[in-house]
Each structure stands twice: as C-alpha cells, then as structure tokens.
Coordinates of C-alpha atoms and ligand atoms in Angstrom, one line a residue:
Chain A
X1 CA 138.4 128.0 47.4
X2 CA 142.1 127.2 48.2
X3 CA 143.6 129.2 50.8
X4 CA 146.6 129.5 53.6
X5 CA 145.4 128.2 56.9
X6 CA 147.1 128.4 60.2
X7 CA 147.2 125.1 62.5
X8 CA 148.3 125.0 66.2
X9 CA 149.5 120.9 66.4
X10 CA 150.4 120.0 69.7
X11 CA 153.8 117.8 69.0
X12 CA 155.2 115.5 71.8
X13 CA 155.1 112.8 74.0
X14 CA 154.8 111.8 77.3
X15 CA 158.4 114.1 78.2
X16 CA 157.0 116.9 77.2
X17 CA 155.8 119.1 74.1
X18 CA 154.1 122.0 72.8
X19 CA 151.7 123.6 70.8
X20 CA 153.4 124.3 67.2
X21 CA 152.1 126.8 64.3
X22 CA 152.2 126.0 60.8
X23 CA 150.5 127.4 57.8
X24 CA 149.2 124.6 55.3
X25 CA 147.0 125.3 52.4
X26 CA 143.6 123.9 52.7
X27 CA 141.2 122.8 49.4
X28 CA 137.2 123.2 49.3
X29 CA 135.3 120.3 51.1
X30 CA 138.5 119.2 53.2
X31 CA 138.5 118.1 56.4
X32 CA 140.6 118.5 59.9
X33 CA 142.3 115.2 58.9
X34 CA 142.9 115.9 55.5
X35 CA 144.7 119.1 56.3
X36 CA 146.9 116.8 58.8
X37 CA 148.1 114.5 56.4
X38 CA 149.3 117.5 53.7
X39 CA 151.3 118.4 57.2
X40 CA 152.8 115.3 57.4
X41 CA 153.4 114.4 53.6
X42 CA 154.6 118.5 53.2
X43 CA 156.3 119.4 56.4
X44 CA 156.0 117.3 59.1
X45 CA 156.6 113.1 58.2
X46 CA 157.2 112.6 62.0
X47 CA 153.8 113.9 62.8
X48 CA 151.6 111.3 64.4
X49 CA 148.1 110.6 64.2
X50 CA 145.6 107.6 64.1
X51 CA 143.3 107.3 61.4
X52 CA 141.5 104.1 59.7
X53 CA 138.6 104.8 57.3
X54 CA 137.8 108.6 57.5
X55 CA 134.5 107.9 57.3
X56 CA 133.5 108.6 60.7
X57 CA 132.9 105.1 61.5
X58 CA 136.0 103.6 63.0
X59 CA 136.6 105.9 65.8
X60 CA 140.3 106.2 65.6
X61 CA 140.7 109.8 64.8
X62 CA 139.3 111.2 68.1
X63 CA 140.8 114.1 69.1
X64 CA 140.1 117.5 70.1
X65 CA 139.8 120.8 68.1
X66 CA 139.9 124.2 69.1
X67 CA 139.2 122.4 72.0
X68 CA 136.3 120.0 71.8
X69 CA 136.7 116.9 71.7
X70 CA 136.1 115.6 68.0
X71 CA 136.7 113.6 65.5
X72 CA 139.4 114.9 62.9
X73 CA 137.7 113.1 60.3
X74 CA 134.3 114.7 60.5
X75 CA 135.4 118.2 61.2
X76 CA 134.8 120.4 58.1
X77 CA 137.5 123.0 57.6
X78 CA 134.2 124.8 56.0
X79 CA 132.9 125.2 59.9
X80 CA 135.9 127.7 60.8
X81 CA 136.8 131.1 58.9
X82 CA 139.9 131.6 56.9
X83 CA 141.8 133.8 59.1
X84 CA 141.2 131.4 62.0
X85 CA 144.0 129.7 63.6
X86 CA 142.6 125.9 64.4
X87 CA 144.5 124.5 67.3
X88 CA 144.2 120.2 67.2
X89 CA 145.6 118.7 70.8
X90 CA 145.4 114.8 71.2
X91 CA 142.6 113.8 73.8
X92 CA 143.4 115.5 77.4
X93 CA 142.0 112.9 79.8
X94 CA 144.1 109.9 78.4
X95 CA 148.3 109.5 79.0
X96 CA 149.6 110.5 75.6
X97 CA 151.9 108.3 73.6
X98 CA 152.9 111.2 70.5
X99 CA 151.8 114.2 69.0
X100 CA 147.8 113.7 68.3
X101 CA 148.0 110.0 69.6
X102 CA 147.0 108.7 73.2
X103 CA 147.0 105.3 75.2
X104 CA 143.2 104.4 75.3
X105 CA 143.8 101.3 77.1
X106 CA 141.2 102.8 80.5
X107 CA 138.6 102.1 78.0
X108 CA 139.6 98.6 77.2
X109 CA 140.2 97.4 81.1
X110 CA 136.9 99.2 81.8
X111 CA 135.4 96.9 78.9
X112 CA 136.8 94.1 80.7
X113 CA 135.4 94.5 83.7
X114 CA 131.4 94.3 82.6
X115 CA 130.5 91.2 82.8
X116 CA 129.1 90.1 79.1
X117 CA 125.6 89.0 78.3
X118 CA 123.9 86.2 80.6
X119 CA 121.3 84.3 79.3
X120 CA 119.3 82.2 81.9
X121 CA 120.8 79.2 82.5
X122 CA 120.0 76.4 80.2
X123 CA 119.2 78.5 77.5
X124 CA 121.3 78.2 74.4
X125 CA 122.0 80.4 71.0
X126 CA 119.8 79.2 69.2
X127 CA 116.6 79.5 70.9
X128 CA 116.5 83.1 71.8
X129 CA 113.0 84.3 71.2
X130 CA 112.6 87.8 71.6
X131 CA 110.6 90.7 70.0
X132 CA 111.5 93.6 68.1
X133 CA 109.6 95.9 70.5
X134 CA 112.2 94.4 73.5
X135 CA 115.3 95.0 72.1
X136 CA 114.5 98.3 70.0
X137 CA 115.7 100.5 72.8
X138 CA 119.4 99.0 73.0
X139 CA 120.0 98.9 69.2
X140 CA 120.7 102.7 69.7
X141 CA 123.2 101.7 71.7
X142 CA 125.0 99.5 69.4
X143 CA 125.7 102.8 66.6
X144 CA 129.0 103.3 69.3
X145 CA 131.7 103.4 67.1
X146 CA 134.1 103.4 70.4
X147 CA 135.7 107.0 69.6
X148 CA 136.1 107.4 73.4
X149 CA 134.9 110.9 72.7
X150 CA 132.7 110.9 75.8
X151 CA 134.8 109.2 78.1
X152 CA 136.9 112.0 77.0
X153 CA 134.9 115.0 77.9
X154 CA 133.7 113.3 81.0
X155 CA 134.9 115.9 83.8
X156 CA 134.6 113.0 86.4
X157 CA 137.7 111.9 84.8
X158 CA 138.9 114.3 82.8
X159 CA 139.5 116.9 85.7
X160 CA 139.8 114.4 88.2
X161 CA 142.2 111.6 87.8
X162 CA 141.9 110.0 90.9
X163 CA 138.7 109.0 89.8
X164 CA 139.3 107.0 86.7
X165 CA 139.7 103.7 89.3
X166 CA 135.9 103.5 90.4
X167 CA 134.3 105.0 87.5
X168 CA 133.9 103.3 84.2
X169 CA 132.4 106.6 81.8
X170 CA 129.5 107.2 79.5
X171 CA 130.6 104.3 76.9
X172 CA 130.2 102.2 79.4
X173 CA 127.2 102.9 80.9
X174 CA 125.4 102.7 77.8
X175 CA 127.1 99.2 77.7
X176 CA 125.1 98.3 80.6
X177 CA 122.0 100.1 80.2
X178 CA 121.8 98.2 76.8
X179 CA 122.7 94.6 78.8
X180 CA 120.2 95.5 81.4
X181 CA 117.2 96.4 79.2
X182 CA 118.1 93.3 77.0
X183 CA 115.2 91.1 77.9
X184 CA 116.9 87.9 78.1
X185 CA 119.9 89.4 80.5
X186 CA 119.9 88.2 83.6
X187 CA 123.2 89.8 85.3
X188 CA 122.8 92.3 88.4
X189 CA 123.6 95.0 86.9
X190 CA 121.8 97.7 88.4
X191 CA 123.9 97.5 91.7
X192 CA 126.8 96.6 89.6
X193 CA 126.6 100.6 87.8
X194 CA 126.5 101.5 91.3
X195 CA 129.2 99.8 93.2
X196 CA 131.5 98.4 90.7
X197 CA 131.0 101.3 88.1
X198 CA 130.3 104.6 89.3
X199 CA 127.5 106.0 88.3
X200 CA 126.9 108.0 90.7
X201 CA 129.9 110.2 90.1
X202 CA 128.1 111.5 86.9
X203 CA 126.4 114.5 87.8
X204 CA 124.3 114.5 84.5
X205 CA 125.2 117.3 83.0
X206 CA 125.8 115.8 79.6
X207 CA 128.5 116.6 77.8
X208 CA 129.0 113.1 76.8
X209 CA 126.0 113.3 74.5
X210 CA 127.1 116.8 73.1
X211 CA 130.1 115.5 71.7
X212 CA 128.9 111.8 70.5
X213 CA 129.8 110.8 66.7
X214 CA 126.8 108.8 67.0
X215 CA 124.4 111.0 68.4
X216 CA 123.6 108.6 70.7
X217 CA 121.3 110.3 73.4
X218 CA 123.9 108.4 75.8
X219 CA 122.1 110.4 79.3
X220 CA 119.0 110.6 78.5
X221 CA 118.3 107.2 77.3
X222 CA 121.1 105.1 79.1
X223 CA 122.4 106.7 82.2
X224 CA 119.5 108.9 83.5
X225 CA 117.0 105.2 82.7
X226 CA 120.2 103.3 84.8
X227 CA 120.1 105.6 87.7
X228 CA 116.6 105.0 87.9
X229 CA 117.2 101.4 87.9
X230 CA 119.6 101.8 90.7
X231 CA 117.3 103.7 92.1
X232 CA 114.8 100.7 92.3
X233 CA 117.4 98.5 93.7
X234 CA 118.9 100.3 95.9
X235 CA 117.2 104.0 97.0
X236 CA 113.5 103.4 96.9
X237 CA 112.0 102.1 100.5
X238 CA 108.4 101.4 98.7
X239 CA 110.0 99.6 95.9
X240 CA 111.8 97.5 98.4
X241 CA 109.0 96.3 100.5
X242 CA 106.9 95.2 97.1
X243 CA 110.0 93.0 96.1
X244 CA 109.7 91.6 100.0
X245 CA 106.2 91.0 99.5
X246 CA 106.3 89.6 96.5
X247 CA 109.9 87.3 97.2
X248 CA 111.9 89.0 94.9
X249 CA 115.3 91.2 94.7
X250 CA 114.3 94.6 94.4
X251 CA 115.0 95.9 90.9
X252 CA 114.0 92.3 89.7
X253 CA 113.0 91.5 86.2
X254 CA 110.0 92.7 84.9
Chain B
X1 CA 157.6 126.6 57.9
X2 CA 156.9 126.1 61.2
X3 CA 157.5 128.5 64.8
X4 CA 157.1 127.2 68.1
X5 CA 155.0 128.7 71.5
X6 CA 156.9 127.7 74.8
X7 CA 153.9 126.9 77.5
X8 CA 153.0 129.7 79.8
X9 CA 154.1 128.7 83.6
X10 CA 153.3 125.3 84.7
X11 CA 149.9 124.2 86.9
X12 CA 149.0 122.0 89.6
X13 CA 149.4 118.3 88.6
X14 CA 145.8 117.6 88.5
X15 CA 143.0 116.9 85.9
X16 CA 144.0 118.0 82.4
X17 CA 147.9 118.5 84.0
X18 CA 147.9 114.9 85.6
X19 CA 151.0 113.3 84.5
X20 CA 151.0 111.1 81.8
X21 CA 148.6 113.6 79.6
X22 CA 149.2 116.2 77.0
X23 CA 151.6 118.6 78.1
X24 CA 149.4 121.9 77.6
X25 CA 149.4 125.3 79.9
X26 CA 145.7 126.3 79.0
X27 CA 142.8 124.7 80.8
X28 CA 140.9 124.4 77.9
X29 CA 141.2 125.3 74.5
X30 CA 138.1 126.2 73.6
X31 CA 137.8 129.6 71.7
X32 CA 133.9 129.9 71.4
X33 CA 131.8 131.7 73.7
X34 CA 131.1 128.9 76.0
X35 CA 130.9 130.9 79.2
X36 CA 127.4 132.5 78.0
X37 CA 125.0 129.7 78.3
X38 CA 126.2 129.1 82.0
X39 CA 125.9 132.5 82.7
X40 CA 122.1 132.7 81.6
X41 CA 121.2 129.7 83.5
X42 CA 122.6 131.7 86.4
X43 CA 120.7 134.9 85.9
X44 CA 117.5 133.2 85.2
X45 CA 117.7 130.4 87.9
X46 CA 119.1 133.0 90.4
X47 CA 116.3 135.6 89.4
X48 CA 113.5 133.1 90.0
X49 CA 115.2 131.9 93.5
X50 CA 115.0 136.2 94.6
X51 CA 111.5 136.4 93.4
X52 CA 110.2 133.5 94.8
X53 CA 111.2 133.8 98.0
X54 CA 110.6 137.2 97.9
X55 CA 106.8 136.4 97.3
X56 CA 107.1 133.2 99.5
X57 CA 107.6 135.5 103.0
X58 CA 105.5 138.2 101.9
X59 CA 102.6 136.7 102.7
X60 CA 100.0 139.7 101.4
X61 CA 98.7 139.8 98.0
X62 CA 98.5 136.4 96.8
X63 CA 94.8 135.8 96.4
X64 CA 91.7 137.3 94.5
X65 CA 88.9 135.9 94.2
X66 CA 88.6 133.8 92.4
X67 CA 92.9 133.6 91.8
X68 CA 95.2 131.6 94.1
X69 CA 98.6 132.0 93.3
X70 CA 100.4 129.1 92.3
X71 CA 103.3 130.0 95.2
X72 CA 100.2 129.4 97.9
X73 CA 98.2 126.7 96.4
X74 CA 97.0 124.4 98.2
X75 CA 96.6 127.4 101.0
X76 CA 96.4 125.2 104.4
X77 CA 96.7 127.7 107.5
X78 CA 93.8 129.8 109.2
X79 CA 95.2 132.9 108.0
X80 CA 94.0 131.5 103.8
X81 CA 91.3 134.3 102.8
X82 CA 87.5 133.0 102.7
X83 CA 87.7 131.4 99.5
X84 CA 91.1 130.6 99.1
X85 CA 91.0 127.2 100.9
X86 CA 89.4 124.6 98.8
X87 CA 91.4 121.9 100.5
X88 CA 90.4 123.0 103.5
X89 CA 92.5 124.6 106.6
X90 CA 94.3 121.7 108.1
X91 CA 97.4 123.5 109.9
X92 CA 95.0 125.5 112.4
X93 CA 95.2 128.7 113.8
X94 CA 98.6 128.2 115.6
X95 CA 100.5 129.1 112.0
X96 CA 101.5 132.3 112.2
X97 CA 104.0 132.5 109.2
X98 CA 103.3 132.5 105.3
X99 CA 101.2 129.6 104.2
X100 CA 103.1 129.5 101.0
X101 CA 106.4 127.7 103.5
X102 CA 103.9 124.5 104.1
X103 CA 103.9 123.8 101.1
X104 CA 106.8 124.9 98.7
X105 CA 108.5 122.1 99.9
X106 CA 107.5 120.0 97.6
X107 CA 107.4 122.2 94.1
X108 CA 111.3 123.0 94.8
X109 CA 112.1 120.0 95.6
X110 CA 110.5 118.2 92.5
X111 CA 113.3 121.0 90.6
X112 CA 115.8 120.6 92.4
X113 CA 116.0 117.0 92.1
X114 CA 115.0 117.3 88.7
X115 CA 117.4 115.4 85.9
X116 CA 117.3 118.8 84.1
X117 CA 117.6 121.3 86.6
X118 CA 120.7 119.2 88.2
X119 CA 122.3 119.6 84.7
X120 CA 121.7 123.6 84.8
X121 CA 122.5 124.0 88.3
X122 CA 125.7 121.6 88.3
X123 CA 127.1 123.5 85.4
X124 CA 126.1 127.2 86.2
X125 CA 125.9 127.5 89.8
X126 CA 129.0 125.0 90.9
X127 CA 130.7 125.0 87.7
X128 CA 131.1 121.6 87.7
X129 CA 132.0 121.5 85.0
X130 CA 131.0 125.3 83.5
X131 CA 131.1 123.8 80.1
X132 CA 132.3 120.7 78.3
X133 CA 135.8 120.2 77.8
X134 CA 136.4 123.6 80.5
X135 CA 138.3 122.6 83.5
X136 CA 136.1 122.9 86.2
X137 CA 137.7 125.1 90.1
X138 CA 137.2 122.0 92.2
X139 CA 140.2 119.6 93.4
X140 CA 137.9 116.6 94.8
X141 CA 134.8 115.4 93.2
X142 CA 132.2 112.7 94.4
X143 CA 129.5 113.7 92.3
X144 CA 126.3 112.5 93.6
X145 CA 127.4 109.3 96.0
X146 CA 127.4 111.1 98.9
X147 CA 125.2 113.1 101.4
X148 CA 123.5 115.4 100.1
X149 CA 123.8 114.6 96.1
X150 CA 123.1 111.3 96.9
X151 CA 119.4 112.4 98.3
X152 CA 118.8 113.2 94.4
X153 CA 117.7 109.8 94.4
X154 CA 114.4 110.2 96.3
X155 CA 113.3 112.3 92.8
X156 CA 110.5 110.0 92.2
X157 CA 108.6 110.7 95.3
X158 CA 109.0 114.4 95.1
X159 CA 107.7 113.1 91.3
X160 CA 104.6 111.5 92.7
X161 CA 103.7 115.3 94.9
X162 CA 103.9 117.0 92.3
X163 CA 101.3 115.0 90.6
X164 CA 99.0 115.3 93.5
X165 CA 99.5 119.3 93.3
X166 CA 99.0 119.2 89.4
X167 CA 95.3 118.2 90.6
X168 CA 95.3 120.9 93.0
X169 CA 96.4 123.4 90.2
X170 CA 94.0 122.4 88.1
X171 CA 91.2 122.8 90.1
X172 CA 92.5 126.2 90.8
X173 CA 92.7 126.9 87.1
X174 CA 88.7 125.2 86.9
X175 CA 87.9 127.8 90.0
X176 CA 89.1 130.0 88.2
X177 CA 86.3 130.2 85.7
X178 CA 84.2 132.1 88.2
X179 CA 83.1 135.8 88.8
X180 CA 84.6 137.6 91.7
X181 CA 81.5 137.3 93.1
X182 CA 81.8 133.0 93.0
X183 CA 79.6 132.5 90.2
X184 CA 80.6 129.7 88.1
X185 CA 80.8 130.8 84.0
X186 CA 82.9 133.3 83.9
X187 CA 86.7 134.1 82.7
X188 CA 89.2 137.3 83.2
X189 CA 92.9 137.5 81.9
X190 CA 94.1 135.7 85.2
X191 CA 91.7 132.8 84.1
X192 CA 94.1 132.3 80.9
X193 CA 97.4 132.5 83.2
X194 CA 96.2 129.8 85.4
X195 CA 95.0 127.4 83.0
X196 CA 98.4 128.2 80.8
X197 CA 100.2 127.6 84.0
X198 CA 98.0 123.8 85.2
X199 CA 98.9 123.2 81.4
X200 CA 102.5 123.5 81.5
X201 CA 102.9 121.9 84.8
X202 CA 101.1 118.8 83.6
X203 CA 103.5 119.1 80.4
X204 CA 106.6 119.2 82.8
X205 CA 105.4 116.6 85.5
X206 CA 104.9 114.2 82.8
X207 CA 107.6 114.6 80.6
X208 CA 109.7 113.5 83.9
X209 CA 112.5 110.9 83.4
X210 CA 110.9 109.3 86.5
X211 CA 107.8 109.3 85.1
X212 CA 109.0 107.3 81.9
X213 CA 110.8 105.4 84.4
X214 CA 107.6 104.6 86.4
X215 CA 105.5 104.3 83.7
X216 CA 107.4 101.4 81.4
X217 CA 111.2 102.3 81.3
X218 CA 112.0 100.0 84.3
X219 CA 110.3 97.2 82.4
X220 CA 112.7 94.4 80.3
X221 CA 109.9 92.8 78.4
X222 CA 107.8 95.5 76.8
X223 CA 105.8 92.4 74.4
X224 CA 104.3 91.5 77.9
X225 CA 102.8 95.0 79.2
X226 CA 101.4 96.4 76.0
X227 CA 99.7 99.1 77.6
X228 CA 102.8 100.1 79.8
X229 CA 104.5 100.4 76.1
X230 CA 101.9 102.9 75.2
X231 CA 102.4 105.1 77.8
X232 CA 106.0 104.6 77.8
X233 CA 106.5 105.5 74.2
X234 CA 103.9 108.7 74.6
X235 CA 106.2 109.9 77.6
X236 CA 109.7 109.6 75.9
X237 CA 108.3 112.3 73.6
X238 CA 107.4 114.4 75.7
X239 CA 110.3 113.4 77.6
X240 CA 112.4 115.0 74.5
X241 CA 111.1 118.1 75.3
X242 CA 111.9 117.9 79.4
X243 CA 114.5 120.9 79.3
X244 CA 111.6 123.3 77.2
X245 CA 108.9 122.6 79.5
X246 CA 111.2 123.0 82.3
X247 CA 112.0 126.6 81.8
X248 CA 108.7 127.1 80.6
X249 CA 106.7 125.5 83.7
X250 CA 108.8 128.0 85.8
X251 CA 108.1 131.0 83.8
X252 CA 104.4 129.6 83.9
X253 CA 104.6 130.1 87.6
X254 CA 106.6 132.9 87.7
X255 CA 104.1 135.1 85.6
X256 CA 100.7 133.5 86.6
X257 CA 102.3 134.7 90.5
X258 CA 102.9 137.9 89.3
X259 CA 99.7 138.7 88.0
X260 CA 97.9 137.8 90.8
X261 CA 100.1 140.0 92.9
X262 CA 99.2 143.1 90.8
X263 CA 95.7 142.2 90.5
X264 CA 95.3 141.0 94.2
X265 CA 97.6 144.5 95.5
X266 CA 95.4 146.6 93.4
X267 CA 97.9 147.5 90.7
X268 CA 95.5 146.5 88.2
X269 CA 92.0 145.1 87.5
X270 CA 91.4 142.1 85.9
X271 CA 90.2 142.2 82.6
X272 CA 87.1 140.2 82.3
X273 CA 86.2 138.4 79.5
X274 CA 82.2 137.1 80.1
Ligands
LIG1 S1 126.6 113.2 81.8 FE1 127.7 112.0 83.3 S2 128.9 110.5 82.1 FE2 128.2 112.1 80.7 S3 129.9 113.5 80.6 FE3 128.5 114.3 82.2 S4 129.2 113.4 84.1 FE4 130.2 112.3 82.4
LIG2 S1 129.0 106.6 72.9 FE1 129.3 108.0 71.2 S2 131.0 109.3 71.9 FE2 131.0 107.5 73.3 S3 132.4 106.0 72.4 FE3 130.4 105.5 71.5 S4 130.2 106.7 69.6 FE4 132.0 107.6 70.8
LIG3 S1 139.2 108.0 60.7 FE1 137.6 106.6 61.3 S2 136.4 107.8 62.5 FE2 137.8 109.2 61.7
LIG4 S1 111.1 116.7 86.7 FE1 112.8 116.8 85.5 S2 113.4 114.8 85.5 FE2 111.7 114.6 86.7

C-alpha cells in the first residue's frame, strides 16, 4: 500500500551539514534507494548518491540506515513501520565528499599495498594444476562485491582514526586469507597480516560479518583461520622448533 | 517540503567526529534495542564469574561419592576426600588452600582466550565496541598487539589442556556409574549431569577454531592430507555451532557444580536410578 513516509537525509559536504526531514510517498515492494531517487526527481535534484545496478551486486550504494551500515539497494521499506521516520547518513568512518557520498579511496591504497598472487617461480598461466578441494575454501571469498560495508563498521577504524595507517580492515583480510590458503601462493603473508596489516587490532568481535551483503563468514572463516596462521609463524614456541628441525620457516607451506 | 534539525553541541574530534567525516552530533544512529544483547552477556558472564569463584574458595561440598565436581576435577591436594582422587594426590600435604585453585587455571583460561568468549567479553564487559556501528568510550585502541591481549595468542595450548581434562571429565562422568558404596553398575540423577556435562565439553573443545586450525585449516594443499580434510571438514561444523556450545558447556558446568553442592551439603539426596 502507498503511504507518506518520513526520511532524515543527511545533506552536506565536507564544510558541514545536517540531518534534513522530508516526507516522500513510498509504493509496495520499494526499497531505501528507490525512495531516494523520488527525493531527488520530486524535491531534492541536488541530492547525491551512488548507485550502479540496484541489484545488490555492485556495491556502490553502501550506506547506512537508521544507523547500520547497509546497502540502500537491499533495504526493504517493508522492514520498517509506516509511522517510522528512517534516517539514511553516508558511511561514518570514510571523509565525505556530498550528502550520501564518501571518498573510499583507504580501501583502494589498502588494495594496493597486498602484494598480488605469487606463483612459484618458473611456473606459468597455463600450467596451474590444482584441485577443487584446494581452492573451495577461498571461492567464498571471491562473492565480495567491495561495498566497504565492513571496513565501515570496523570500530578499529571507525572510532579510531589514527588507526586507519597500520590497519588494513575485514575486506582485506579476507583478501589475504584467500591468497594464503591458495595452494599455489607462495607470498609471506602470515607475518605480513601481522606487521604490515594489522590484524591484531581486530579484537574479533565481528561486526564485519553482521553487516556483509555477501554473507561472507569474513571472521570466522578468514580472520580468526589468519590469526591462527600468524599464530604459527610468529606466537607458537613448539611450532617454531619443528620448522627448526625440520629447515623450514615456521608457518611454511603445508 | 522539507525542515531542517540544527546538530546538538559539537563533540571531541575523534572517531565518528574526525574531520573529514559526516558532520553528525549523535554517536550512533541506531534506533533498535542494541544495548540488550551486551547487557545479557554481562549478567550471564558476570553471574558465572560470582558463582564460580564463590564455589572455587569454598572448598566444602564439592564431592559425593561417587560425584566430583567439575570445579575440582582432577582433585590433586591431600585434603581430596578418599575417593575423589583418581589422578592421584600429587601436590602433597603442604596445600592448605582449595584444590579447585590448582587447577582452574586451565578451564578459564581455555574461555578466556576463547575466539567466542573474546567477542562477548570485548563487546559487553569493555564496550569495545558495545554494538556495531555504536561508538565505543575509549580514546586509544591497540586491540590485541600488546601485553596482555596479545597473550590471546597462546589459545592453542590452553586448547590442548583442555583436551587432557575432557579425559579427566569423562572418566569422572564413567565413575560416576557407581553406587555410593563404589560398586560399578549403577546411575543416580548426578550420573545424567556429569555425562551431559563430559558431553558438552567435548562438543565445545572440539568445535574450537584452534582445533580446526590444528586439525587441517593451517594446511594449503588439502588433495595431499585426505584424512586431515576429513577431520577438518567434520570440525568446521561443529565449529558453526562454537558460540551455542559455548554458553551451553558453561551452563553444563555451572549446573552439574551445583548439584553436587546440594547433594554433597545434604540439601538433597540423589535420586537413584538402578
Ligand atoms: S571482527 Fe575484527 S575486522 Fe571485523 S569488524 Fe570486528 S574488529 Fe573489525
Ligand atoms: S566482505 Fe562483504 S561487507 Fe566487506 S566489502 Fe566484501 S561484500 Fe562488502
Ligand atoms: S546499487 Fe549496486 S549494490 Fe546497491
Ligand atoms: S574454545 Fe572457543 S575458539 Fe577455542
């Protein structure tokens, strides 16, 4: 049924701005996005957002609704009551550039900085041999549709700025758990999520897979299996003196 | 039609108010009930801590033939009552506290390092954060890099202790299939809490992220260690339910204590079975 909803848009830029009301009329089986564009075709043709295919699958419209971070695509008007106000804010731990959109660019200089896959040496496109059983756990990984949505709600960064330098987030941790459990990988990436990435500034407590598009089970399948991989190369005495035994690099391949 | 709300007064400069971000007065926006489940957590995790140490420093009332409490098993000292020390009495007679300190070392720190309880406990005890998307209290975060949150590293030995007193636990819960008297073949209601307890320990031990860790996650090539894969993909379902067994392991212990503390202090008799 059509009714009269009232929105909360945060409009502004980096100078400034505020959360403003408006009432728009919303249709049956509409969504957050939907309700934003009759804003700006209606009342509002400044009003910024980024969208692309509104199909959940591009990752463009994150943002965050009454307060969670979300995609404005996939959020049914259905999951809030009529009388509801719905407030939609662009994502709080990035710089914001206007209104709903913000300057993702940490995510893309964190990209940068993982080192892509390394075969052995010698080894060349074409001959990768590999079976499914070895690479079924990372294909989970490659569903991430890059909304940023956990690096988002990642309180390491998110209420800690100073902290966005040494730590890289949940996106990319499942960007090296899936590199490190690729069976033909041969980076050092275990001390890498360490030193160079931060993963031990996440404390576990998994908000990144609460909000993931994806459903990606991004701590307990990539970051909780990473820590125990730094773990191996780096915190376990016993592990250390079988790699000395045996001549290896603790944490070696297996 | 639109009307406009001016921010409330203006905040500190960090987290959600660095510069650069959103301009927004509230530290989060979230309208739903979110402060509940970290208030739960609290009580429950907070209740156990009370009761347990409670029952850890009593030091009365924590055996009856043939029921050891979970809190005191293995029981090591001189003090153990005839009966209670299948693992025999290695401190000697110089103990003079609560046998249940030698060993609870081990059980606590098995949940206190554990992946799940460091969720619970991060988010309900040091708010950090209460919630997702809630601003958490602190200014400075490191996490678990330095002393003593980097020590939650070591969980895989405190992993490997807790399998060794699963054995003991479930040779209590076999001993436990005896009359008062010691005569093998018999079973009362405390018999059901201590094999319901072994269970759920077993459950919780091996659902363990270390233990999927130990068992084949660390591996690369799985097509070379078959067996490894086995176990590996039998442990990651358990491994789904780590958070259930969790609470339910510590309820196990929780109760299974409890009973033996009425039964032991007289409160009630065990209902025998056969
Ligand atoms: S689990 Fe770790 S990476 Fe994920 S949101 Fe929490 S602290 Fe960040
Ligand atoms: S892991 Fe999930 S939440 Fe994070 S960027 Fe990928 S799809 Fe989005
Ligand atoms: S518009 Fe593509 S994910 Fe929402
Ligand atoms: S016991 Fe919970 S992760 Fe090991």
């Amino acid at each position: 049924m059509a009714y009269d909803a009232s929105f909360r848009v945060w409009r502004g830029n980096t100078n400034g701005g505020e959360l403003t009301n408006y009432k728009v009329s919303v249709n049956e089986g509409e969504v957050v996005l939907d309700i934003i564009h009759r804003l700006q075709q209606t009342q509002t043709p400044d009003l910024a957002v980024r969208w692309n295919c509104k199909a959940g699958k591009c990752g463009s419209c994150s943002a965050e609704v009454n307060g969670k971070p979300a995609l404005l695509c996939m959020t049914r008007m259905n999951t809030f009551t009529e009388d509801e106000t719905v407030t939609v804010t662009p994502l709080r731990t990035f710089p914001v550039i206007k209104d709903l959109v913000t300057d993702v660019s940490f995510n893309y200089q964190k990209a940068r900085e993982i080192p892509s896959f390394t075969p052995p040496e010698g080894l060349k496109p074409g001959e990768y041999r590999m079976q499914q059983v070895d690479v079924e756990r990372s294909q989970e990984f490659r569903k991430c549709i890059e909304c940023f949505l956990c690096q988002d709600v990642c309180h390491v960064i998110r209420d800690h700025e100073d902290n966005k330098p040494a730590f890289s987030g949940p996106r990319f941790f499942i960007r090296q758990a899936e590199l490190d459990m690729h069976p033909l990988d041969t980076a050092s990436r275990k001390r890498d999520a360490q030193e160079k990435h931060g993963i031990g500034l996440c404390n576990i407590t998994k908000c990144c897979t609460e909000v993931c598009p994806e459903h990606i089970k991004i701590t307990d399948n990539a970051i909780i299996p990473m820590k125990e991989r730094v773990a191996d190369a780096k915190y376990d005495p016993l592990r250390w003196l079988g790699a000395k035994i045996r001549g290896r690099q603790p944490g070696d391949v297996e | 039609m639109s009307t406009t709300e001016k921010p409330a007064a203006s905040n500190d400069g960090t987290g959600v108010f660095s510069p650069g971000r959103a301009r927004i007065s509230a530290k989060t926006l979230r309208v739903d009930n979110w402060w509940v489940q970290p208030t739960i957590t609290f009580i429950i995790l907070l209740s156990f801590v009370i009761y347990s140490t409670w029952r850890a420093f009593a030091n009365a009332d924590y055996f009856s033939m043939p029921y050891l409490s979970p809190f005191y098993s293995p029981c090591l000292a001189d003090s153990c009552p005839p009966g209670s020390q299948d693992f025999g009495s290695w401190i000697g007679s110089w103990y003079a506290w609560s046998p249940a300190l030698i060993i609870l070392i081990f059980p606590l720190g098995f949940r206190m390092t554990c992946y799940y309880y460091r969720k619970a406990y991060y988010r309900s005890f040091w708010m950090s954060p209460p919630a997702c998307a809630v601003a958490e209290p602190h200014k400075k975060y490191s996490g678990e890099t330095k002393f003593p949150l980097i020590l939650e590293n070591v969980h895989r030995y405190f992993f490997y202790a807790a399998l060794v007193f699963n054995v003991v636990l479930t040779w209590d819960a076999i001993a436990s299939f005896r009359n008062p008297q010691g005569e093998w073949g018999h079973a009362g209601l405390g018999t059901l809490f201590l094999v319901g307890n072994a269970t759920l320990l077993w459950l919780y031990s091996l659902s363990c992220h270390s233990c999927r860790h130990a068992v084949g996650g660390r591996l690369k090539h799985f097509s070379n260690h078959p067996v490894r894969y086995k176990w590996w993909t039998m442990v990651s379902k358990l491994n789904t339910r780590h958070m259930l067994f969790a609470w339910l392991s510590l309820f196990g212990v929780a109760f299974t204590d409890f009973y033996i503390y009425l039964v032991a202090s007289g409160a009630i008799t065990d209902p025998r079975f056969f």
